[in-house]
Coordinates of C-alpha atoms in Angstrom, one line a residue:
Chain A
M1 CA 76.4 132.2 2.9
S2 CA 74.2 134.4 5.1
R3 CA 71.5 131.7 5.1
N4 CA 74.1 129.2 6.4
L5 CA 75.2 131.7 9.0
L6 CA 71.6 132.1 10.1
F7 CA 71.1 128.4 10.3
L8 CA 74.3 128.0 12.3
V9 CA 73.1 130.7 14.8
V10 CA 69.6 129.2 15.2
F11 CA 71.0 125.7 15.5
S12 CA 73.6 126.7 18.1
N13 CA 70.9 128.6 20.0
L14 CA 68.7 125.6 20.0
I15 CA 71.5 123.4 21.3
C16 CA 72.3 125.9 24.1
F17 CA 68.6 126.2 25.0
G18 CA 68.3 122.4 25.1
W19 CA 71.4 122.0 27.1
T20 CA 70.3 124.7 29.6
A21 CA 66.9 123.0 29.9
I22 CA 68.5 119.6 30.6
A23 CA 71.0 121.1 33.0
H24 CA 68.2 122.9 34.8
G25 CA 66.2 119.7 35.1
E26 CA 69.2 117.9 36.5
D27 CA 69.8 120.7 38.9
S28 CA 66.2 120.5 40.1
A29 CA 66.6 116.8 40.7
A30 CA 69.9 117.4 42.4
R31 CA 68.4 120.0 44.7
N32 CA 66.3 117.3 46.3
L33 CA 69.2 115.0 47.0
P34 CA 71.4 115.4 50.1
E35 CA 75.0 116.6 49.9
P36 CA 77.4 114.2 51.8
G37 CA 77.0 114.7 55.5
S38 CA 73.5 116.3 55.3
V39 CA 69.9 115.2 55.0
V40 CA 67.1 116.5 52.9
I41 CA 63.9 117.2 54.8
D42 CA 61.2 117.7 52.2
Q43 CA 58.2 119.2 54.1
E44 CA 56.1 119.3 51.0
K45 CA 56.4 115.6 50.3
G46 CA 56.7 114.7 53.9
E47 CA 59.9 112.7 53.5
L48 CA 63.4 112.5 54.6
I49 CA 66.2 111.6 52.1
L50 CA 69.6 110.3 53.3
S51 CA 72.8 109.8 51.3
A52 CA 74.4 106.3 51.6
K53 CA 76.9 103.9 50.1
V54 CA 76.4 100.2 49.6
Q55 CA 78.8 98.0 51.5
F56 CA 79.0 94.2 51.8
P57 CA 78.9 93.1 55.4
E58 CA 80.1 89.6 54.5
G59 CA 79.7 86.9 57.1
K60 CA 77.4 89.0 59.3
P61 CA 74.1 87.5 60.3
C62 CA 71.3 87.5 57.7
I63 CA 73.6 88.5 54.8
D64 CA 72.9 86.1 52.0
D65 CA 71.8 83.6 54.6
F66 CA 68.8 83.1 56.8
G67 CA 69.3 84.2 60.4
Q68 CA 68.3 86.5 63.2
R69 CA 69.9 89.9 63.8
I70 CA 69.4 93.0 65.8
Q71 CA 71.4 95.3 63.5
A72 CA 69.7 97.3 60.9
F73 CA 70.4 96.9 57.1
A74 CA 70.4 100.7 56.8
G75 CA 72.4 102.6 59.4
C76 CA 74.6 105.6 60.1
S77 CA 78.4 105.7 60.2
K78 CA 78.3 108.0 63.2
A79 CA 76.2 108.1 66.3
A80 CA 76.2 109.6 69.7
G81 CA 79.2 111.7 68.9
G82 CA 81.4 108.8 67.8
D83 CA 81.8 106.0 65.3
A84 CA 78.6 104.0 65.1
K85 CA 79.1 100.7 66.9
M86 CA 77.3 98.6 64.3
A87 CA 78.6 100.4 61.2
A88 CA 80.2 97.2 59.9
Y89 CA 76.8 95.5 59.8
F90 CA 75.0 97.8 57.5
V91 CA 74.4 97.3 53.8
F92 CA 73.3 100.9 53.3
L93 CA 75.8 103.0 55.2
V94 CA 74.4 106.5 55.7
D95 CA 76.9 109.3 56.1
V96 CA 75.3 111.4 58.9
E97 CA 74.8 110.9 62.6
T98 CA 71.7 108.9 63.7
E99 CA 70.7 111.9 65.7
K100 CA 70.4 113.9 62.5
V101 CA 68.0 111.3 61.1
F102 CA 66.0 111.4 64.3
D103 CA 65.8 115.3 64.2
G104 CA 64.7 115.1 60.5
L105 CA 61.8 112.8 61.3
I106 CA 60.8 115.0 64.3
D107 CA 60.9 118.0 61.9
L108 CA 58.4 116.2 59.7
G109 CA 56.0 115.8 62.6
C110 CA 56.8 112.1 63.2
R111 CA 56.7 111.1 66.9
P112 CA 58.0 108.3 69.0
R113 CA 55.6 106.9 71.6
V114 CA 57.3 104.2 73.6
H115 CA 61.1 104.2 73.7
Y116 CA 63.7 102.6 75.9
S117 CA 67.3 102.4 76.6
I118 CA 69.0 99.1 75.7
Q119 CA 69.1 98.3 79.4
E120 CA 65.4 98.8 79.9
G121 CA 64.7 97.0 76.7
R122 CA 66.5 93.9 78.0
K123 CA 64.2 93.9 81.0
R124 CA 61.1 93.9 78.8
S125 CA 62.5 91.4 76.3
G126 CA 60.5 88.4 75.2
L127 CA 56.9 87.3 74.5
K128 CA 55.4 86.1 77.8
T129 CA 51.8 85.7 79.0
E130 CA 52.3 88.9 81.1
T131 CA 53.7 90.9 78.2
K132 CA 52.0 94.3 78.1
P133 CA 51.4 96.7 75.2
E134 CA 54.1 99.0 76.6
D135 CA 56.6 96.2 76.3
Y136 CA 56.6 96.9 72.5
L137 CA 58.5 99.9 71.1
Q138 CA 56.0 102.2 69.6
G139 CA 55.7 105.4 67.5
D140 CA 54.4 106.7 64.2
P141 CA 54.6 104.2 61.3
V142 CA 57.2 104.8 58.7
V143 CA 57.9 103.6 55.1
L144 CA 61.4 103.2 53.9
S145 CA 62.8 102.8 50.4
V146 CA 66.2 102.9 48.7
F147 CA 66.8 104.5 45.3
W148 CA 69.8 104.8 43.0
K149 CA 70.9 105.3 39.4
D150 CA 71.4 102.0 37.6
A151 CA 74.2 101.2 35.0
A152 CA 72.0 102.7 32.3
G153 CA 71.6 105.9 34.3
E154 CA 68.0 105.3 35.1
W155 CA 66.7 105.8 38.6
V156 CA 65.6 102.7 40.4
E157 CA 63.6 102.7 43.7
K158 CA 62.9 99.7 45.8
A159 CA 61.1 99.3 49.1
Y160 CA 63.4 98.4 52.1
Q161 CA 61.7 95.1 52.4
H162 CA 62.3 94.3 48.8
F163 CA 65.9 93.2 49.6
A164 CA 65.0 90.5 52.2
T165 CA 63.0 87.4 52.5
E166 CA 61.6 86.0 55.7
Q167 CA 61.5 82.4 56.9
T168 CA 58.8 81.0 59.1
T169 CA 57.4 77.7 60.3
V170 CA 54.0 76.4 59.3
G171 CA 53.3 73.2 61.3
E172 CA 56.4 71.1 60.8
N173 CA 57.5 72.9 57.6
T174 CA 59.8 75.8 57.2
I175 CA 58.6 78.1 54.4
E176 CA 59.9 81.3 52.9
K177 CA 57.6 84.4 52.6
P178 CA 58.1 88.0 51.7
W179 CA 59.6 90.1 54.5
T180 CA 56.6 92.0 55.9
P181 CA 57.9 94.2 58.7
H182 CA 55.8 96.8 60.6
F183 CA 58.2 99.7 61.0
V184 CA 57.5 102.3 63.7
F185 CA 59.6 105.4 64.7
H186 CA 60.4 104.8 68.4
G187 CA 63.5 107.0 68.4
S188 CA 65.2 105.0 71.3
G189 CA 68.7 104.9 69.8
A190 CA 68.9 108.7 69.6
I191 CA 66.9 109.5 72.7
H192 CA 68.9 107.2 74.9
K193 CA 72.1 107.6 72.9
S194 CA 72.8 104.0 72.2
G195 CA 75.5 104.8 69.7
T196 CA 74.7 101.8 67.5
G197 CA 74.0 103.9 64.3
C198 CA 71.1 101.6 63.4
I199 CA 68.2 103.2 61.5
A200 CA 65.7 100.5 60.8
C201 CA 66.1 97.2 62.6
P202 CA 64.7 93.9 61.5
C203 CA 63.3 93.2 65.0
D204 CA 62.0 95.1 67.9
C205 CA 65.3 96.6 69.2
P206 CA 65.8 99.8 71.2
G207 CA 69.3 100.2 69.8
G208 CA 68.1 101.9 66.6
I209 CA 65.4 104.5 65.9
I210 CA 63.0 102.5 63.8
A211 CA 61.9 99.0 64.6
D212 CA 59.8 96.2 63.3
N213 CA 57.5 95.9 66.3
R214 CA 55.5 92.8 65.3
F215 CA 57.0 91.1 68.3
P216 CA 58.1 92.3 71.7
I217 CA 61.7 93.6 72.2
Y218 CA 64.4 91.2 71.1
D219 CA 62.5 88.0 71.4
P220 CA 61.4 86.5 69.1
K221 CA 63.4 87.9 66.3
P222 CA 62.1 87.3 62.7
V223 CA 64.3 85.0 60.6
V224 CA 65.3 87.0 57.6
K225 CA 67.8 86.9 54.7
F226 CA 69.1 90.0 53.0
D227 CA 69.8 89.1 49.3
M228 CA 72.9 91.1 48.3
S229 CA 72.2 90.3 44.6
K230 CA 69.1 92.5 44.9
A231 CA 71.1 95.5 46.0
P232 CA 73.2 97.6 43.7
P233 CA 77.0 96.9 43.5
V234 CA 79.2 97.6 46.5
G235 CA 80.2 101.3 46.5
T236 CA 77.1 102.5 44.7
Q237 CA 75.8 105.9 45.8
V238 CA 72.2 105.3 47.0
Y239 CA 69.6 107.3 48.8
V240 CA 67.4 106.1 51.6
R241 CA 63.9 107.7 51.7
I242 CA 61.9 107.6 54.9
R243 CA 58.3 108.6 54.7
P244 CA 56.5 108.9 58.1
I245 CA 52.8 108.7 58.7
A246 CA 53.1 111.6 61.1
S247 CA 50.5 111.7 63.8
T248 CA 51.0 115.5 64.1
L249 CA 49.3 115.9 60.8
F250 CA 46.1 115.6 62.7
E251 CA 47.0 118.1 65.4
S252 CA 48.9 121.4 65.5
A253 CA 52.5 120.6 64.9
K254 CA 53.4 123.5 67.1
N255 CA 51.7 121.9 70.0
S256 CA 53.7 118.7 69.6
T257 CA 57.4 119.6 69.6
A258 CA 60.5 117.5 69.5
A259 CA 61.0 118.3 73.2
D260 CA 57.6 116.7 73.9
A261 CA 58.6 113.7 72.0
V262 CA 61.9 113.0 73.8
Q263 CA 61.0 114.1 77.3
A264 CA 59.2 110.9 78.1
D265 CA 61.8 108.9 79.8
K266 CA 59.1 106.7 81.3
P267 CA 57.3 104.3 79.0
K268 CA 54.2 105.7 77.3
A269 CA 51.4 103.4 76.3
E270 CA 49.2 104.4 73.5
Chain B
M1 CA 117.7 74.0 49.8
N2 CA 118.0 70.2 49.2
R3 CA 114.5 70.3 47.7
L4 CA 115.5 73.1 45.4
T5 CA 118.6 71.3 44.1
S6 CA 116.7 68.0 43.6
L7 CA 114.0 69.9 41.7
I8 CA 116.6 71.4 39.4
G9 CA 118.1 68.0 39.0
V10 CA 114.8 66.6 37.8
L11 CA 114.5 69.5 35.3
N12 CA 118.0 68.6 34.0
S13 CA 117.1 64.9 33.5
V14 CA 114.1 65.7 31.3
E15 CA 116.4 67.5 28.9
L16 CA 114.6 70.8 28.8
T17 CA 115.8 73.4 26.4
R18 CA 118.2 76.0 27.9
I19 CA 115.6 78.8 27.8
S20 CA 112.8 76.8 29.4
R21 CA 115.2 75.4 32.0
R22 CA 116.2 79.0 32.9
V23 CA 112.6 80.1 33.1
A24 CA 111.8 77.1 35.3
I25 CA 114.8 77.7 37.6
I26 CA 113.8 81.4 38.0
L27 CA 110.2 80.3 38.8
I28 CA 111.4 77.7 41.4
A29 CA 113.8 80.2 42.9
G30 CA 111.0 82.7 43.2
M31 CA 108.8 80.1 44.9
F32 CA 111.7 79.2 47.2
A33 CA 112.2 82.9 48.1
A34 CA 108.4 83.2 48.8
C35 CA 108.5 80.2 51.1
C36 CA 111.5 81.7 52.9
W37 CA 109.7 85.1 53.2
T38 CA 106.6 83.4 54.6
H39 CA 108.7 81.5 57.1
V40 CA 110.6 84.5 58.5
S41 CA 108.1 87.3 58.1
P42 CA 106.7 88.5 61.4
L43 CA 103.5 89.4 59.5
R44 CA 102.9 85.7 58.6
G45 CA 99.4 84.7 59.3
Q46 CA 98.4 88.3 60.0
T47 CA 97.9 89.1 56.4
T48 CA 96.8 85.8 55.2
G49 CA 94.8 84.5 58.2
K50 CA 96.9 81.3 58.1
T51 CA 98.6 80.0 61.2
D52 CA 101.1 77.5 62.2
E53 CA 98.4 75.6 64.1
S54 CA 96.6 73.6 61.4
N55 CA 94.6 71.3 63.7
V56 CA 92.6 73.0 66.5
D57 CA 90.7 70.6 68.7
A58 CA 86.9 71.2 69.0
P59 CA 86.1 73.4 71.9
Q60 CA 84.5 72.3 75.2
V61 CA 81.4 74.4 75.7
F62 CA 80.2 75.8 79.0
E63 CA 76.4 76.4 78.8
G64 CA 74.7 78.6 81.3
H65 CA 74.2 82.1 79.9
D66 CA 71.4 83.0 77.5
E67 CA 73.4 85.6 75.6
Y68 CA 76.0 88.3 75.6
V69 CA 78.9 87.1 77.8
Y70 CA 81.0 90.2 78.3
T71 CA 83.9 88.9 80.5
V72 CA 85.6 85.7 81.6
S73 CA 87.8 85.9 84.7
F74 CA 89.9 83.5 86.8
S75 CA 91.4 83.4 90.3
R76 CA 95.2 83.3 90.4
D77 CA 95.2 79.5 91.1
G78 CA 92.8 78.9 88.2
R79 CA 90.3 77.0 90.3
T80 CA 87.6 79.7 90.1
M81 CA 86.1 81.1 86.9
A82 CA 83.4 83.7 86.7
T83 CA 81.6 85.2 83.8
A84 CA 79.4 88.2 83.3
A85 CA 76.6 88.6 80.8
G86 CA 73.8 90.6 79.4
D87 CA 71.2 88.1 80.6
N88 CA 71.4 90.0 84.0
R89 CA 73.5 87.3 85.5
A90 CA 77.1 86.4 86.5
I91 CA 78.0 82.8 86.9
I92 CA 80.7 81.1 89.1
W93 CA 81.6 77.9 87.3
D94 CA 82.5 74.4 88.3
I95 CA 85.3 74.2 85.7
E96 CA 85.7 70.4 85.8
K97 CA 82.0 69.7 85.2
R98 CA 81.5 72.7 83.0
K99 CA 78.4 73.6 84.9
P100 CA 77.3 76.7 86.8
L101 CA 78.1 76.4 90.5
H102 CA 76.4 79.7 91.5
K103 CA 74.2 82.0 89.4
L104 CA 74.5 85.6 90.6
D105 CA 71.3 87.4 89.6
H106 CA 71.1 91.1 89.0
D107 CA 68.4 93.6 87.9
A108 CA 70.4 94.7 84.9
A109 CA 73.0 93.5 82.5
V110 CA 76.3 92.5 84.1
Y111 CA 79.1 94.0 82.0
A112 CA 82.0 92.7 84.0
A113 CA 83.0 90.2 86.7
A114 CA 86.4 89.7 88.4
V115 CA 87.6 87.0 90.7
S116 CA 89.7 88.1 93.6
P117 CA 93.3 86.8 93.5
D118 CA 92.7 84.5 96.4
G119 CA 89.6 83.1 94.7
L120 CA 87.3 83.8 97.6
L121 CA 85.3 86.7 96.1
V122 CA 83.7 87.7 92.8
A123 CA 83.1 91.3 92.0
T124 CA 80.4 92.3 89.5
A125 CA 79.6 95.5 87.7
S126 CA 76.0 96.1 86.5
G127 CA 74.2 98.3 84.0
E128 CA 72.4 100.1 86.8
G129 CA 75.7 101.4 88.3
E130 CA 76.0 98.8 91.0
V131 CA 79.2 97.2 92.2
A132 CA 78.7 94.0 94.2
L133 CA 80.8 91.4 96.0
W134 CA 79.9 87.7 96.2
N135 CA 81.1 84.8 98.2
V136 CA 82.5 82.2 95.8
A137 CA 81.8 79.3 98.2
T138 CA 78.2 80.1 98.9
G139 CA 77.2 82.3 95.9
K140 CA 75.7 84.8 98.4
Q141 CA 76.1 88.6 98.0
V142 CA 78.3 90.0 100.7
A143 CA 78.3 93.7 99.8
I144 CA 76.8 96.1 97.2
Q145 CA 77.2 99.7 96.4
K146 CA 75.3 102.0 93.9
G147 CA 78.8 103.2 93.0
H148 CA 78.1 104.9 89.7
N149 CA 75.4 107.1 88.2
D150 CA 75.5 105.2 85.0
A151 CA 76.3 101.7 83.8
V152 CA 79.6 100.1 85.1
Y153 CA 81.5 98.4 82.3
G154 CA 84.8 97.5 83.9
I155 CA 85.9 96.1 87.2
A156 CA 89.3 94.8 88.5
F157 CA 90.9 93.6 91.8
S158 CA 94.2 95.0 92.8
P159 CA 97.0 92.3 92.8
D160 CA 96.9 92.2 96.6
G161 CA 93.1 91.7 96.5
K162 CA 92.5 94.6 99.0
S163 CA 91.2 97.1 96.4
L164 CA 88.7 97.1 93.6
A165 CA 88.5 99.5 90.7
S166 CA 85.3 100.1 88.7
A167 CA 84.4 102.5 85.9
G168 CA 81.6 103.1 83.3
G169 CA 79.5 105.9 82.0
S170 CA 76.8 106.5 79.4
T171 CA 77.0 107.1 75.6
D172 CA 77.1 110.9 76.0
G173 CA 79.7 110.6 78.8
G174 CA 77.8 110.7 82.1
D175 CA 79.6 109.4 85.1
T176 CA 83.1 108.5 83.7
A177 CA 85.0 108.4 87.0
C178 CA 87.1 105.4 87.8
R179 CA 86.4 104.6 91.5
I180 CA 88.7 102.6 93.8
W181 CA 87.0 100.7 96.6
K182 CA 88.4 99.1 99.7
V183 CA 87.2 95.5 99.4
D184 CA 86.6 95.2 103.1
G185 CA 83.3 97.0 103.5
L186 CA 83.2 98.2 99.9
T187 CA 84.0 101.8 100.9
L188 CA 85.2 104.4 98.4
T189 CA 88.9 105.4 98.7
K190 CA 89.7 107.2 95.5
E191 CA 88.1 108.8 92.5
L192 CA 90.0 109.2 89.2
T193 CA 88.3 111.7 86.9
G194 CA 89.3 112.9 83.4
H195 CA 87.8 110.7 80.7
E196 CA 85.3 112.6 78.5
R197 CA 83.2 109.6 77.5
Q198 CA 82.3 106.3 79.1
V199 CA 85.1 104.0 80.3
Y200 CA 85.0 100.3 79.2
G201 CA 88.2 98.8 80.4
V202 CA 89.9 98.9 83.8
A203 CA 93.1 97.1 84.8
F204 CA 95.6 97.2 87.7
S205 CA 99.3 97.1 86.9
P206 CA 101.0 94.0 88.4
D207 CA 102.7 96.2 91.1
G208 CA 99.3 97.7 92.0
K209 CA 100.6 101.3 91.8
T210 CA 98.8 102.3 88.6
I211 CA 95.5 101.7 86.8
A212 CA 94.8 101.7 83.1
T213 CA 91.4 102.7 81.7
G214 CA 90.2 102.5 78.2
S215 CA 87.5 104.9 77.1
S216 CA 85.1 105.8 74.3
D217 CA 87.0 109.1 74.1
K218 CA 89.6 107.1 72.1
T219 CA 92.2 107.4 74.8
I220 CA 93.8 105.2 77.4
R221 CA 94.8 106.7 80.7
I222 CA 97.5 105.4 83.0
W223 CA 96.7 106.6 86.4
D224 CA 99.1 107.0 89.3
I225 CA 96.8 105.8 92.1
K226 CA 98.6 107.8 94.8
T227 CA 98.6 111.2 93.1
G228 CA 95.5 110.7 90.9
E229 CA 97.5 112.1 87.9
S230 CA 97.2 110.4 84.6
T231 CA 99.1 110.0 81.3
K232 CA 97.1 109.8 78.1
L233 CA 97.9 107.2 75.5
K234 CA 96.6 108.3 72.1
G235 CA 96.5 106.3 68.9
H236 CA 93.2 104.5 68.6
T237 CA 90.8 106.2 66.2
S238 CA 87.6 105.1 67.9
D239 CA 86.3 103.8 71.3
V240 CA 88.8 101.8 73.3
Y241 CA 87.3 98.7 74.9
R242 CA 89.4 96.5 77.2
C243 CA 93.0 97.1 78.2
E244 CA 95.4 94.6 79.9
F245 CA 98.8 95.0 81.4
S246 CA 101.5 92.4 80.5
P247 CA 102.5 90.4 83.6
D248 CA 105.8 92.2 83.8
G249 CA 104.0 95.6 83.7
T250 CA 106.1 97.0 80.9
K251 CA 103.4 96.6 78.2
L252 CA 99.7 97.3 77.8
A253 CA 97.4 95.7 75.2
S254 CA 94.3 97.6 74.1
V255 CA 91.5 96.8 71.7
S256 CA 89.1 99.1 70.0
Q257 CA 86.1 99.8 67.9
D258 CA 88.6 100.9 65.2
G259 CA 89.3 97.2 64.6
T260 CA 92.9 97.1 66.0
V261 CA 94.8 95.4 68.8
R262 CA 97.6 97.7 69.9
L263 CA 100.6 96.9 72.2
W264 CA 101.9 99.8 74.1
T265 CA 105.4 100.2 75.5
L266 CA 104.6 102.1 78.7
K267 CA 108.0 103.6 79.2
T268 CA 107.8 105.5 75.9
A269 CA 104.0 105.7 75.6
S270 CA 104.4 104.3 72.0
S271 CA 102.4 101.6 70.4
E272 CA 102.6 99.1 67.6
T273 CA 99.6 97.6 65.8
V274 CA 99.5 93.9 66.5
F275 CA 96.4 93.3 64.4
K276 CA 94.0 95.2 62.2
S277 CA 90.7 93.6 61.2
E278 CA 89.9 93.2 57.6
R279 CA 86.8 95.3 57.5
K280 CA 87.3 97.4 60.6
E281 CA 85.3 94.9 62.7
P282 CA 85.7 96.1 66.3
V283 CA 87.9 94.1 68.7
Y284 CA 86.4 93.7 72.1
G285 CA 88.5 91.5 74.3
A286 CA 92.2 91.0 75.0
A287 CA 94.2 88.8 77.4
F288 CA 97.8 88.0 78.3
S289 CA 98.9 84.6 79.6
T290 CA 100.2 84.7 83.1
D291 CA 103.8 84.4 81.9
G292 CA 103.3 87.0 79.2
F293 CA 104.2 84.6 76.4
W294 CA 100.8 84.9 74.7
L295 CA 98.5 87.7 73.8
G296 CA 95.0 86.9 72.7
A297 CA 92.1 88.9 71.3
T298 CA 88.5 88.4 70.1
G299 CA 86.0 90.6 68.4
D300 CA 83.3 91.2 65.8
D301 CA 84.9 89.1 63.1
Y302 CA 84.1 86.0 65.3
H303 CA 87.8 84.9 65.4
L304 CA 90.0 83.9 68.3
R305 CA 93.6 84.9 67.7
L306 CA 96.7 84.3 69.8
W307 CA 100.1 85.9 69.2
R308 CA 103.5 85.1 70.6
T309 CA 104.5 88.4 72.3
S310 CA 108.2 87.8 71.6
D311 CA 107.8 88.4 67.9
L312 CA 104.0 89.1 67.5
R313 CA 103.7 86.1 65.3
L314 CA 100.1 84.7 65.0
A315 CA 100.0 81.2 66.4
M316 CA 96.3 80.6 66.5
D317 CA 93.5 81.9 64.3
E318 CA 90.2 80.2 64.8
K319 CA 86.7 81.2 63.6
V320 CA 84.7 80.4 66.7
S321 CA 81.1 81.0 65.6
A322 CA 78.9 83.4 63.6
K323 CA 78.3 85.7 66.6
S324 CA 80.3 88.5 68.1
L325 CA 83.0 87.5 70.7
Y326 CA 83.4 89.9 73.6
A327 CA 85.5 88.0 76.1
I328 CA 88.8 86.2 76.2
A329 CA 90.8 84.7 79.1
I330 CA 93.7 82.4 79.3
S331 CA 93.7 79.9 82.2
P332 CA 96.5 80.6 84.7
N333 CA 98.0 77.2 84.0
Q334 CA 98.1 78.2 80.4
E335 CA 96.5 75.0 79.2
F336 CA 93.3 76.6 77.8
V337 CA 92.0 79.7 76.3
Y338 CA 88.4 80.7 76.9
V339 CA 86.2 82.9 74.6
A340 CA 82.6 83.9 74.9
G341 CA 80.2 86.4 73.4
E342 CA 76.8 87.1 71.8
D343 CA 75.5 83.5 71.8
G344 CA 76.0 83.0 75.5
D345 CA 78.3 80.0 75.3
V346 CA 81.8 79.9 76.9
R347 CA 84.2 77.9 74.7
Q348 CA 87.3 76.3 76.0
Y349 CA 90.2 75.7 73.5
P350 CA 93.5 74.0 74.2
M351 CA 96.4 76.4 73.9
P352 CA 98.7 76.0 70.8
Q353 CA 102.2 74.6 71.1
R354 CA 104.9 77.1 72.1

């Protein structure tokens, strides 16, 4: 009887210990994920994590169909103190203001270099023989990914460009290729308060804060298709991870403040 | 009703059992009730997207802008049409030939253009805060004012053509004043201040005594021009874009980032929602016909919609393109409705039957 009691005590202690360990592990993981309405700035890993929900922007450009668009696939529901103007276009709808994402990247030492208002961007639009380096939005490079728990409860993480395919012309033929954007943190959307909500745009557009600056502003725009079947189901809680390659890692972060980064209203060439 | 009785007769003739005949009669009666409901419901079309205009003719296209047409405006006689666009240009059109008559170049995006009631002048509003007047016959600029510190989004002539109202701002507010100019000499006569964020829409009432402004601060203000005092209309849950008075001046239509078209009764400052977009797509443009019979709207779901104002029944619902639509105008003779937007084309559709 006493042996049975001892066994019961030991067994129940083991269960409690195991449960506590699992719960502690989950807590640890949860601590690195943002609560709704907040962002996680992980200085140690040098990354920013945003909370988002998947939505289906049916009928919008580039959704399940090749096209050109200025709107990001990941964007914020709020911007510039109001509802984000492009919120209906995003697949990954982040629940904080764009300005908070901007501030987070600045905190990580990421710096914009050339940023414009939408007005100024229009003036500098297009690839011409006289196009200058400062006609491209510029800043520190960033890498984006999206992660979520799948139906089996396993974490899945995919690069931002995993969800889309690009179309291009070779001679007289149209071919499909992987989407190979070059994302830089120019910060324009927050600095100039565009109010679009866009985080990472699939072209060089000053409405957001991160752009693919392979081409000059607005023209040409890459032809891309976002494949919704590659994204988790609508309504899924996902997290957007942004990892900057911060230029301030090579200098004193204290000597390069956020104020330095945003004071440059005039274009800055590298 | 005749169709219902004949259907029941057919059922009798095939000697159905009593039970199955009862079930069938109930089903048909249900279908008949549904048909009746669809026919009388004022929400018809609004919820289903169907309209009583099944055949819409292909539009005539006016090509001249590269992109982002923000407004389409007519003179009172309908002979002059002007458009404003993000390609830094306004265009005065030869409507018959569907060709640009004069291209009015600016240094920044042109967010609004208005034709004076007599059709002799076009006023433009630019992204660099400028208000300009242009001669319709020659296409030459006759006056310009750096009237605002930020972009100007809305511009309107008074009904007598002697005054011009303009307003704008920046995303964090900025210069949100609505300014009234004397057209002769483009001199400032009045400044209406109060909006907390940028102003997108400006409209004179038909009697010229009040001005309506729609703002990113989610409100519409109705200004008494003489006293400068205003009444706030609250109801939209996000930025208000354009607002338009009904021709009799008793109503105001407003469109918003919140995806709705609202129709305000000015006497009571109350509103009813004419339309709510399916996925909260913003609605950017609104227009009344000159007799107030029609109300039209366009927006980010790429549709052109027209309602009869008498019962707010949807009479036309046409997917125009796969690009956002910012502008709508109904020709003064009410033969055509014009829509334009992101792709730069201005499309002309025949109006539906009354």
